[in-house]
């Protein structure tokens, strides 16, 4: 069908592809969450309910987009790593950023009352999103190290800051002044001597952030090879409803029933939440597929 005489304006929409063969990281960050956390009286320094809500929204995004292999969250932000060869939306930048950021936001709002049942949402929150492209595994490792180091630096500062205010009776201005120019050793020492807090006993969620991994479970579940060939619908019907539920296979199986079962098992993944170190080698050595093609 011929278009209208106005249709030429469509030509002004230029392609915005992301370079093939590169790693994509999408980082989503809450807009003005300093204010959002005050208006909704988040516990300081860390409101666990709000962090769990962020984890839930991130999990929803990973359930919908299976090319995301890893996500890392702290405070009001989440970073998502796509498998290197992803062809999601033909790697169109705006399409990916806007669709995933809006899914994250709507999940955050949709699930708010589950995590903060006594705190009505006072206004619609929003998140910004950006994609950063990295050429090699080294930058991806360094990117996630950067975010986790940031988690630690912020958490140490916020922990001592709020101890000074809530237990030490300092004003927020005084607390900032006391901490200005201090190194981490001094902060640790102050936490211990003045407030009896051993930083290392603070929950790992606050110190390490949240690590959501698309774990490959086949090697853990040899029993799955004994299963009768479930249809992909059986798996899809439960996918993502419960944390840790096995997910739909990535590829349609073919061949005999037995082959079908093993192929399905081979592709099974499930999203798991950890609060572990991702700066050292161990996490990555155990999961070489995260940085593979
Ligand atoms: P911007 O729009 O530039 O991102 P922002 O106000 O969101 O501004 P951030 O640097 O992103 O600033 O910091 C987010 C702030 O939200 C934190 O400093 C903290 O005050 C608050 N916050 C986010 N999550 C929590 C939480 N779970 N518990 C307590 N406070 C939180
Ligand atoms: P994409 O994700 O590529 O945008 P899409 O399915 O959203 O795919 P669009 O080209 O955006 O496709 O078209 C939106 C479709 O949604 C319309 O074709 C129509 O079928 C449906 N739709 C949207 N709003 C209405 C509405 N108010 N009433 C009935 N149908 C609607
Ligand atoms: Mg923010
Ligand atoms: Mg932030």
Short mmCIF file of C-alpha atoms and ligand atoms in Angstrom, two decimals:
data_model
loop_
_atom_site.label_atom_id
_atom_site.label_comp_id
_atom_site.label_asym_id
_atom_site.label_seq_id
_atom_site.Cartn_x
_atom_site.Cartn_y
_atom_site.Cartn_z
CA UNK A 1 0.00 0.00 0.00
CA UNK A 2 1.39 3.41 -0.92
CA UNK A 3 2.14 5.69 2.01
CA UNK A 4 0.85 9.21 2.49
CA UNK A 5 2.78 12.22 1.25
CA UNK A 6 3.85 12.74 4.84
CA UNK A 7 5.66 9.44 5.07
CA UNK A 8 8.99 10.90 3.97
CA UNK A 9 9.55 12.10 7.56
CA UNK A 10 10.16 8.47 8.53
CA UNK A 11 13.49 8.74 6.67
CA UNK A 12 14.72 11.09 9.39
CA UNK A 13 14.70 8.20 11.82
CA UNK A 14 18.30 7.07 11.63
CA UNK A 15 19.58 3.64 12.67
CA UNK A 16 21.46 3.50 15.98
CA UNK A 17 23.13 0.09 15.97
CA UNK A 18 25.53 -1.07 18.64
CA UNK A 19 28.83 -2.32 17.26
CA UNK A 20 28.72 -6.10 16.67
CA UNK A 21 31.16 -8.33 18.54
CA UNK A 22 31.27 -6.10 21.62
CA UNK A 23 29.95 -6.50 25.15
CA UNK A 24 26.96 -4.38 26.09
CA UNK A 25 26.24 -3.22 29.62
CA UNK A 26 22.96 -1.49 30.38
CA UNK A 27 22.99 0.56 33.58
CA UNK A 28 19.72 1.76 35.04
CA UNK A 29 19.72 4.33 37.85
CA UNK A 30 16.87 5.79 39.88
CA UNK A 31 16.12 9.43 39.08
CA UNK A 32 16.38 11.65 42.20
CA UNK A 33 16.18 8.68 44.58
CA UNK A 34 17.74 10.77 47.29
CA UNK A 35 14.38 12.53 47.40
CA UNK A 36 12.37 9.35 46.80
CA UNK A 37 14.09 7.67 49.75
CA UNK A 38 13.36 10.67 51.99
CA UNK A 39 9.73 11.09 50.95
CA UNK A 40 9.09 7.37 51.53
CA UNK A 41 11.15 7.26 54.73
CA UNK A 42 13.61 4.58 53.66
CA UNK A 43 15.63 3.22 56.58
CA UNK A 44 19.15 4.65 56.54
CA UNK A 45 21.78 3.75 55.57
CA UNK A 46 20.18 0.72 53.89
CA UNK A 47 16.50 -0.02 53.49
CA UNK A 48 16.46 -3.74 52.81
CA UNK A 49 12.88 -3.72 51.45
CA UNK A 50 13.82 -1.17 48.80
CA UNK A 51 16.87 -3.21 47.81
CA UNK A 52 14.75 -6.35 47.51
CA UNK A 53 12.32 -4.44 45.31
CA UNK A 54 15.23 -3.45 43.04
CA UNK A 55 16.30 -7.12 42.89
CA UNK A 56 12.76 -8.12 41.96
CA UNK A 57 12.59 -5.60 39.11
CA UNK A 58 16.00 -6.75 37.84
CA UNK A 59 14.89 -10.38 37.97
CA UNK A 60 11.79 -9.53 35.95
CA UNK A 61 14.00 -7.95 33.28
CA UNK A 62 16.26 -11.02 33.19
CA UNK A 63 13.27 -13.34 32.97
CA UNK A 64 12.03 -11.45 29.95
CA UNK A 65 15.43 -11.03 28.25
CA UNK A 66 17.35 -14.29 28.34
CA UNK A 67 20.40 -12.74 26.68
CA UNK A 68 21.21 -11.01 29.97
CA UNK A 69 23.68 -13.31 31.69
CA UNK A 70 24.57 -11.23 34.74
CA UNK A 71 23.26 -8.25 36.68
CA UNK A 72 24.70 -6.28 39.55
CA UNK A 73 22.69 -3.98 41.81
CA UNK A 74 23.40 -1.49 44.57
CA UNK A 75 21.42 1.41 45.99
CA UNK A 76 19.14 2.69 43.18
CA UNK A 77 21.09 1.23 40.28
CA UNK A 78 21.35 -2.03 38.35
CA UNK A 79 23.83 -3.02 35.62
CA UNK A 80 22.96 -5.74 33.10
CA UNK A 81 25.51 -7.66 31.04
CA UNK A 82 24.34 -9.18 27.74
CA UNK A 83 26.00 -12.16 26.17
CA UNK A 84 28.49 -10.87 23.67
CA UNK A 85 26.76 -12.07 20.54
CA UNK A 86 23.27 -10.94 21.46
CA UNK A 87 21.11 -9.90 18.52
CA UNK A 88 18.39 -8.42 20.72
CA UNK A 89 16.33 -5.94 18.66
CA UNK A 90 19.08 -6.12 16.03
CA UNK A 91 21.27 -4.36 18.62
CA UNK A 92 19.30 -1.13 18.19
CA UNK A 93 20.45 1.05 21.06
CA UNK A 94 17.37 3.18 21.76
CA UNK A 95 15.02 0.22 21.44
CA UNK A 96 16.99 -1.81 24.01
CA UNK A 97 17.55 1.04 26.48
CA UNK A 98 14.00 2.33 26.44
CA UNK A 99 12.22 -1.02 26.47
CA UNK A 100 14.29 -2.51 29.29
CA UNK A 101 14.36 0.66 31.38
CA UNK A 102 10.62 0.98 31.10
CA UNK A 103 10.12 -2.69 32.02
CA UNK A 104 12.35 -2.22 35.07
CA UNK A 105 10.41 0.89 36.08
CA UNK A 106 7.01 -0.67 35.65
CA UNK A 107 8.06 -3.74 37.63
CA UNK A 108 9.38 -1.46 40.40
CA UNK A 109 6.03 0.31 40.60
CA UNK A 110 3.97 -2.86 40.08
CA UNK A 111 5.70 -4.62 42.99
CA UNK A 112 6.19 -1.65 45.33
CA UNK A 113 3.31 -2.60 47.65
CA UNK A 114 4.65 -6.14 48.10
CA UNK A 115 7.85 -4.82 49.62
CA UNK A 116 6.63 -1.60 51.27
CA UNK A 117 3.03 -2.47 52.14
CA UNK A 118 2.67 0.31 54.71
CA UNK A 119 4.18 3.02 52.54
CA UNK A 120 1.96 4.26 49.72
CA UNK A 121 3.86 5.39 46.67
CA UNK A 122 3.51 9.18 46.68
CA UNK A 123 4.41 9.85 43.05
CA UNK A 124 5.59 7.91 39.96
CA UNK A 125 9.33 7.10 40.21
CA UNK A 126 11.52 7.02 37.12
CA UNK A 127 14.88 5.56 36.10
CA UNK A 128 17.43 6.62 33.55
CA UNK A 129 19.22 4.07 31.39
CA UNK A 130 22.36 3.96 29.26
CA UNK A 131 24.27 1.35 27.32
CA UNK A 132 28.03 1.29 27.49
CA UNK A 133 29.92 -0.87 25.01
CA UNK A 134 33.15 -2.60 25.98
CA UNK A 135 35.65 -4.24 23.65
CA UNK A 136 36.91 -7.13 25.76
CA UNK A 137 36.56 -9.30 28.85
CA UNK A 138 39.07 -7.17 30.74
CA UNK A 139 36.86 -4.09 30.67
CA UNK A 140 33.82 -6.13 31.68
CA UNK A 141 35.67 -7.53 34.69
CA UNK A 142 36.87 -4.01 35.55
CA UNK A 143 33.40 -2.55 35.05
CA UNK A 144 31.83 -4.91 37.60
CA UNK A 145 34.80 -4.46 39.95
CA UNK A 146 34.24 -0.72 39.72
CA UNK A 147 30.59 -1.00 40.67
CA UNK A 148 31.28 -3.40 43.55
CA UNK A 149 34.12 -1.25 44.87
CA UNK A 150 31.72 1.69 44.71
CA UNK A 151 29.19 -0.31 46.76
CA UNK A 152 31.78 -0.87 49.46
CA UNK A 153 33.01 2.75 49.51
CA UNK A 154 29.47 4.16 49.70
CA UNK A 155 28.32 1.63 52.27
CA UNK A 156 31.27 2.25 54.58
CA UNK A 157 30.73 5.99 54.36
CA UNK A 158 26.95 5.75 54.84
CA UNK A 159 27.25 3.29 57.74
CA UNK A 160 29.53 5.54 59.78
CA UNK A 161 27.66 8.68 58.67
CA UNK A 162 24.30 7.38 59.92
CA UNK A 163 25.85 5.95 63.08
CA UNK A 164 27.17 9.44 63.88
CA UNK A 165 23.71 10.92 63.25
CA UNK A 166 21.44 8.25 64.72
CA UNK A 167 23.57 7.06 67.64
CA UNK A 168 26.16 9.79 68.03
CA UNK A 169 23.71 12.69 68.09
CA UNK A 170 25.60 14.64 65.41
CA UNK A 171 23.78 16.75 62.85
CA UNK A 172 24.17 15.67 59.23
CA UNK A 173 26.42 18.71 58.62
CA UNK A 174 28.63 17.76 61.58
CA UNK A 175 28.77 14.13 60.46
CA UNK A 176 29.92 15.17 56.97
CA UNK A 177 32.54 17.44 58.52
CA UNK A 178 33.84 14.67 60.81
CA UNK A 179 34.23 12.29 57.86
CA UNK A 180 35.74 14.76 55.40
CA UNK A 181 39.14 13.54 54.23
CA UNK A 182 39.12 10.32 56.29
CA UNK A 183 40.50 7.12 54.77
CA UNK A 184 38.70 3.79 55.05
CA UNK A 185 40.95 2.58 57.91
CA UNK A 186 39.93 5.57 60.01
CA UNK A 187 36.25 4.99 59.26
CA UNK A 188 36.53 1.31 60.24
CA UNK A 189 38.32 2.27 63.43
CA UNK A 190 35.73 4.95 64.28
CA UNK A 191 32.89 2.50 63.67
CA UNK A 192 34.49 0.01 66.02
CA UNK A 193 35.73 2.27 68.82
CA UNK A 194 32.78 4.67 68.94
CA UNK A 195 29.86 2.41 68.05
CA UNK A 196 31.11 -1.13 68.61
CA UNK A 197 30.35 -2.05 65.00
CA UNK A 198 32.61 -4.51 63.17
CA UNK A 199 32.17 -3.59 59.51
CA UNK A 200 32.70 -7.17 58.36
CA UNK A 201 29.64 -8.35 60.28
CA UNK A 202 27.31 -6.03 58.37
CA UNK A 203 25.08 -8.11 56.00
CA UNK A 204 26.81 -9.05 52.75
CA UNK A 205 23.90 -7.58 50.80
CA UNK A 206 24.96 -4.11 51.94
CA UNK A 207 28.71 -4.64 51.59
CA UNK A 208 28.76 -6.56 48.31
CA UNK A 209 25.55 -5.55 46.52
CA UNK A 210 23.28 -7.96 44.64
CA UNK A 211 24.57 -10.32 41.97
CA UNK A 212 21.92 -11.95 39.78
CA UNK A 213 23.34 -14.72 37.62
CA UNK A 214 21.74 -16.68 34.83
CA UNK A 215 23.19 -19.87 36.32
CA UNK A 216 23.53 -22.97 34.16
CA UNK A 217 22.04 -25.69 36.29
CA UNK A 218 22.52 -28.75 34.06
CA UNK A 219 25.84 -29.73 35.55
CA UNK A 220 24.30 -29.51 39.02
CA UNK A 221 21.26 -31.62 38.14
CA UNK A 222 22.27 -34.94 36.66
CA UNK A 223 18.81 -36.24 37.63
CA UNK A 224 17.31 -34.13 34.91
CA UNK A 225 18.63 -36.51 32.29
CA UNK A 226 16.35 -39.18 33.77
CA UNK A 227 13.25 -37.05 33.36
CA UNK A 228 10.65 -37.88 30.71
CA UNK A 229 10.79 -35.31 27.91
CA UNK A 230 8.80 -32.41 29.30
CA UNK A 231 7.31 -30.08 26.74
CA UNK A 232 8.79 -26.62 26.70
CA UNK A 233 5.35 -25.35 27.76
CA UNK A 234 5.68 -27.26 31.04
CA UNK A 235 8.85 -25.39 31.81
CA UNK A 236 7.62 -22.08 30.48
CA UNK A 237 4.53 -22.19 32.64
CA UNK A 238 6.60 -22.00 35.80
CA UNK A 239 9.48 -19.91 34.49
CA UNK A 240 10.26 -16.94 36.63
CA UNK A 241 7.35 -17.26 39.04
CA UNK A 242 9.47 -18.36 41.94
CA UNK A 243 13.05 -17.37 42.61
CA UNK A 244 15.22 -20.27 41.55
CA UNK A 245 12.65 -21.87 39.26
CA UNK A 246 14.20 -23.55 36.19
CA UNK A 247 13.58 -21.59 33.03
CA UNK A 248 12.52 -22.32 29.53
CA UNK A 249 15.21 -23.83 27.31
CA UNK A 250 16.86 -21.43 24.91
CA UNK A 251 16.53 -23.63 21.83
CA UNK A 252 13.76 -25.81 20.53
CA UNK A 253 14.84 -29.43 20.95
CA UNK A 254 14.97 -31.96 18.14
CA UNK A 255 15.61 -35.70 17.70
CA UNK A 256 14.52 -38.63 19.86
CA UNK A 257 12.79 -38.28 23.22
CA UNK A 258 15.96 -39.07 25.11
CA UNK A 259 17.93 -36.58 23.05
CA UNK A 260 15.18 -34.05 23.64
CA UNK A 261 15.43 -34.47 27.39
CA UNK A 262 19.18 -34.08 27.41
CA UNK A 263 19.15 -31.10 25.08
CA UNK A 264 16.62 -29.40 27.30
CA UNK A 265 18.70 -30.17 30.33
CA UNK A 266 21.72 -28.79 28.58
CA UNK A 267 20.05 -25.44 28.06
CA UNK A 268 18.42 -25.11 31.50
CA UNK A 269 19.23 -21.98 33.39
CA UNK A 270 17.86 -20.32 36.45
CA UNK A 271 18.40 -16.90 37.92
CA UNK A 272 20.14 -16.94 41.27
CA UNK A 273 20.79 -14.10 43.68
CA UNK A 274 24.15 -13.87 45.42
CA UNK A 275 25.85 -11.27 47.58
CA UNK A 276 29.35 -12.44 46.78
CA UNK A 277 32.68 -11.03 45.68
CA UNK A 278 32.91 -10.40 41.94
CA UNK A 279 36.23 -8.57 41.98
CA UNK A 280 38.39 -11.67 42.44
CA UNK A 281 38.81 -14.47 39.88
CA UNK A 282 36.82 -17.19 41.64
CA UNK A 283 33.34 -15.99 40.65
CA UNK A 284 34.33 -15.73 36.97
CA UNK A 285 36.42 -18.90 36.87
CA UNK A 286 33.39 -20.85 38.07
CA UNK A 287 31.25 -19.36 35.27
CA UNK A 288 33.29 -19.09 32.07
CA UNK A 289 30.08 -18.85 30.01
CA UNK A 290 29.41 -15.33 31.32
CA UNK A 291 32.17 -13.90 29.19
CA UNK A 292 31.97 -16.36 26.30
CA UNK A 293 30.32 -15.62 22.97
P1 LIG B 1 20.35 10.99 40.21
O1 LIG B 1 19.00 11.32 39.66
O2 LIG B 1 21.42 11.88 39.67
O3 LIG B 1 20.70 9.53 40.11
P2 LIG B 1 19.90 10.42 43.01
O4 LIG B 1 19.26 11.28 44.08
O5 LIG B 1 19.14 9.21 42.57
O6 LIG B 1 20.25 11.37 41.79
P3 LIG B 1 22.17 8.67 43.45
O7 LIG B 1 23.61 9.04 43.41
O8 LIG B 1 21.67 7.76 42.38
O9 LIG B 1 21.33 10.02 43.54
O10 LIG B 1 21.93 8.01 44.85
C1 LIG B 1 20.75 7.37 45.19
C2 LIG B 1 20.33 7.75 46.60
O11 LIG B 1 19.09 7.08 46.90
C3 LIG B 1 21.30 7.31 47.68
O12 LIG B 1 22.23 8.29 47.96
C4 LIG B 1 20.40 7.06 48.86
O13 LIG B 1 20.20 8.29 49.54
C5 LIG B 1 19.06 6.70 48.26
N1 LIG B 1 18.74 5.27 48.32
C6 LIG B 1 18.59 4.43 47.25
N2 LIG B 1 18.29 3.19 47.65
C7 LIG B 1 18.25 3.21 49.00
C8 LIG B 1 17.99 2.21 50.00
N3 LIG B 1 17.73 0.94 49.67
N4 LIG B 1 18.03 2.59 51.30
C9 LIG B 1 18.31 3.86 51.64
N5 LIG B 1 18.55 4.85 50.75
C10 LIG B 1 18.53 4.53 49.44
P1 LIG B 2 6.77 -2.99 18.70
O1 LIG B 2 7.22 -3.61 19.99
O2 LIG B 2 7.70 -3.21 17.60
O3 LIG B 2 6.35 -1.56 18.87
P2 LIG B 2 3.92 -3.48 18.64
O4 LIG B 2 3.18 -4.78 18.70
O5 LIG B 2 3.81 -2.58 19.83
O6 LIG B 2 5.45 -3.80 18.32
P3 LIG B 2 3.13 -1.21 17.04
O7 LIG B 2 3.52 -0.95 15.63
O8 LIG B 2 3.68 -0.30 18.09
O9 LIG B 2 3.44 -2.73 17.33
O10 LIG B 2 1.55 -1.22 17.05
C1 LIG B 2 0.81 -1.26 18.22
C2 LIG B 2 -0.34 -2.24 18.05
O11 LIG B 2 -1.04 -2.29 19.31
C3 LIG B 2 -1.38 -1.82 17.01
O12 LIG B 2 -1.12 -2.42 15.80
C4 LIG B 2 -2.68 -2.35 17.60
O13 LIG B 2 -2.86 -3.69 17.21
C5 LIG B 2 -2.42 -2.38 19.11
N1 LIG B 2 -3.06 -1.27 19.81
C6 LIG B 2 -2.43 -0.25 20.42
N2 LIG B 2 -3.25 0.57 21.01
C7 LIG B 2 -4.51 0.09 20.76
C8 LIG B 2 -5.82 0.50 21.13
N3 LIG B 2 -6.03 1.61 21.82
N4 LIG B 2 -6.84 -0.22 20.71
C9 LIG B 2 -6.65 -1.35 19.99
N5 LIG B 2 -5.45 -1.80 19.62
C10 LIG B 2 -4.39 -1.10 20.00
MG1 LIG B 3 19.93 7.85 41.22
MG1 LIG B 4 22.49 5.82 42.05
#
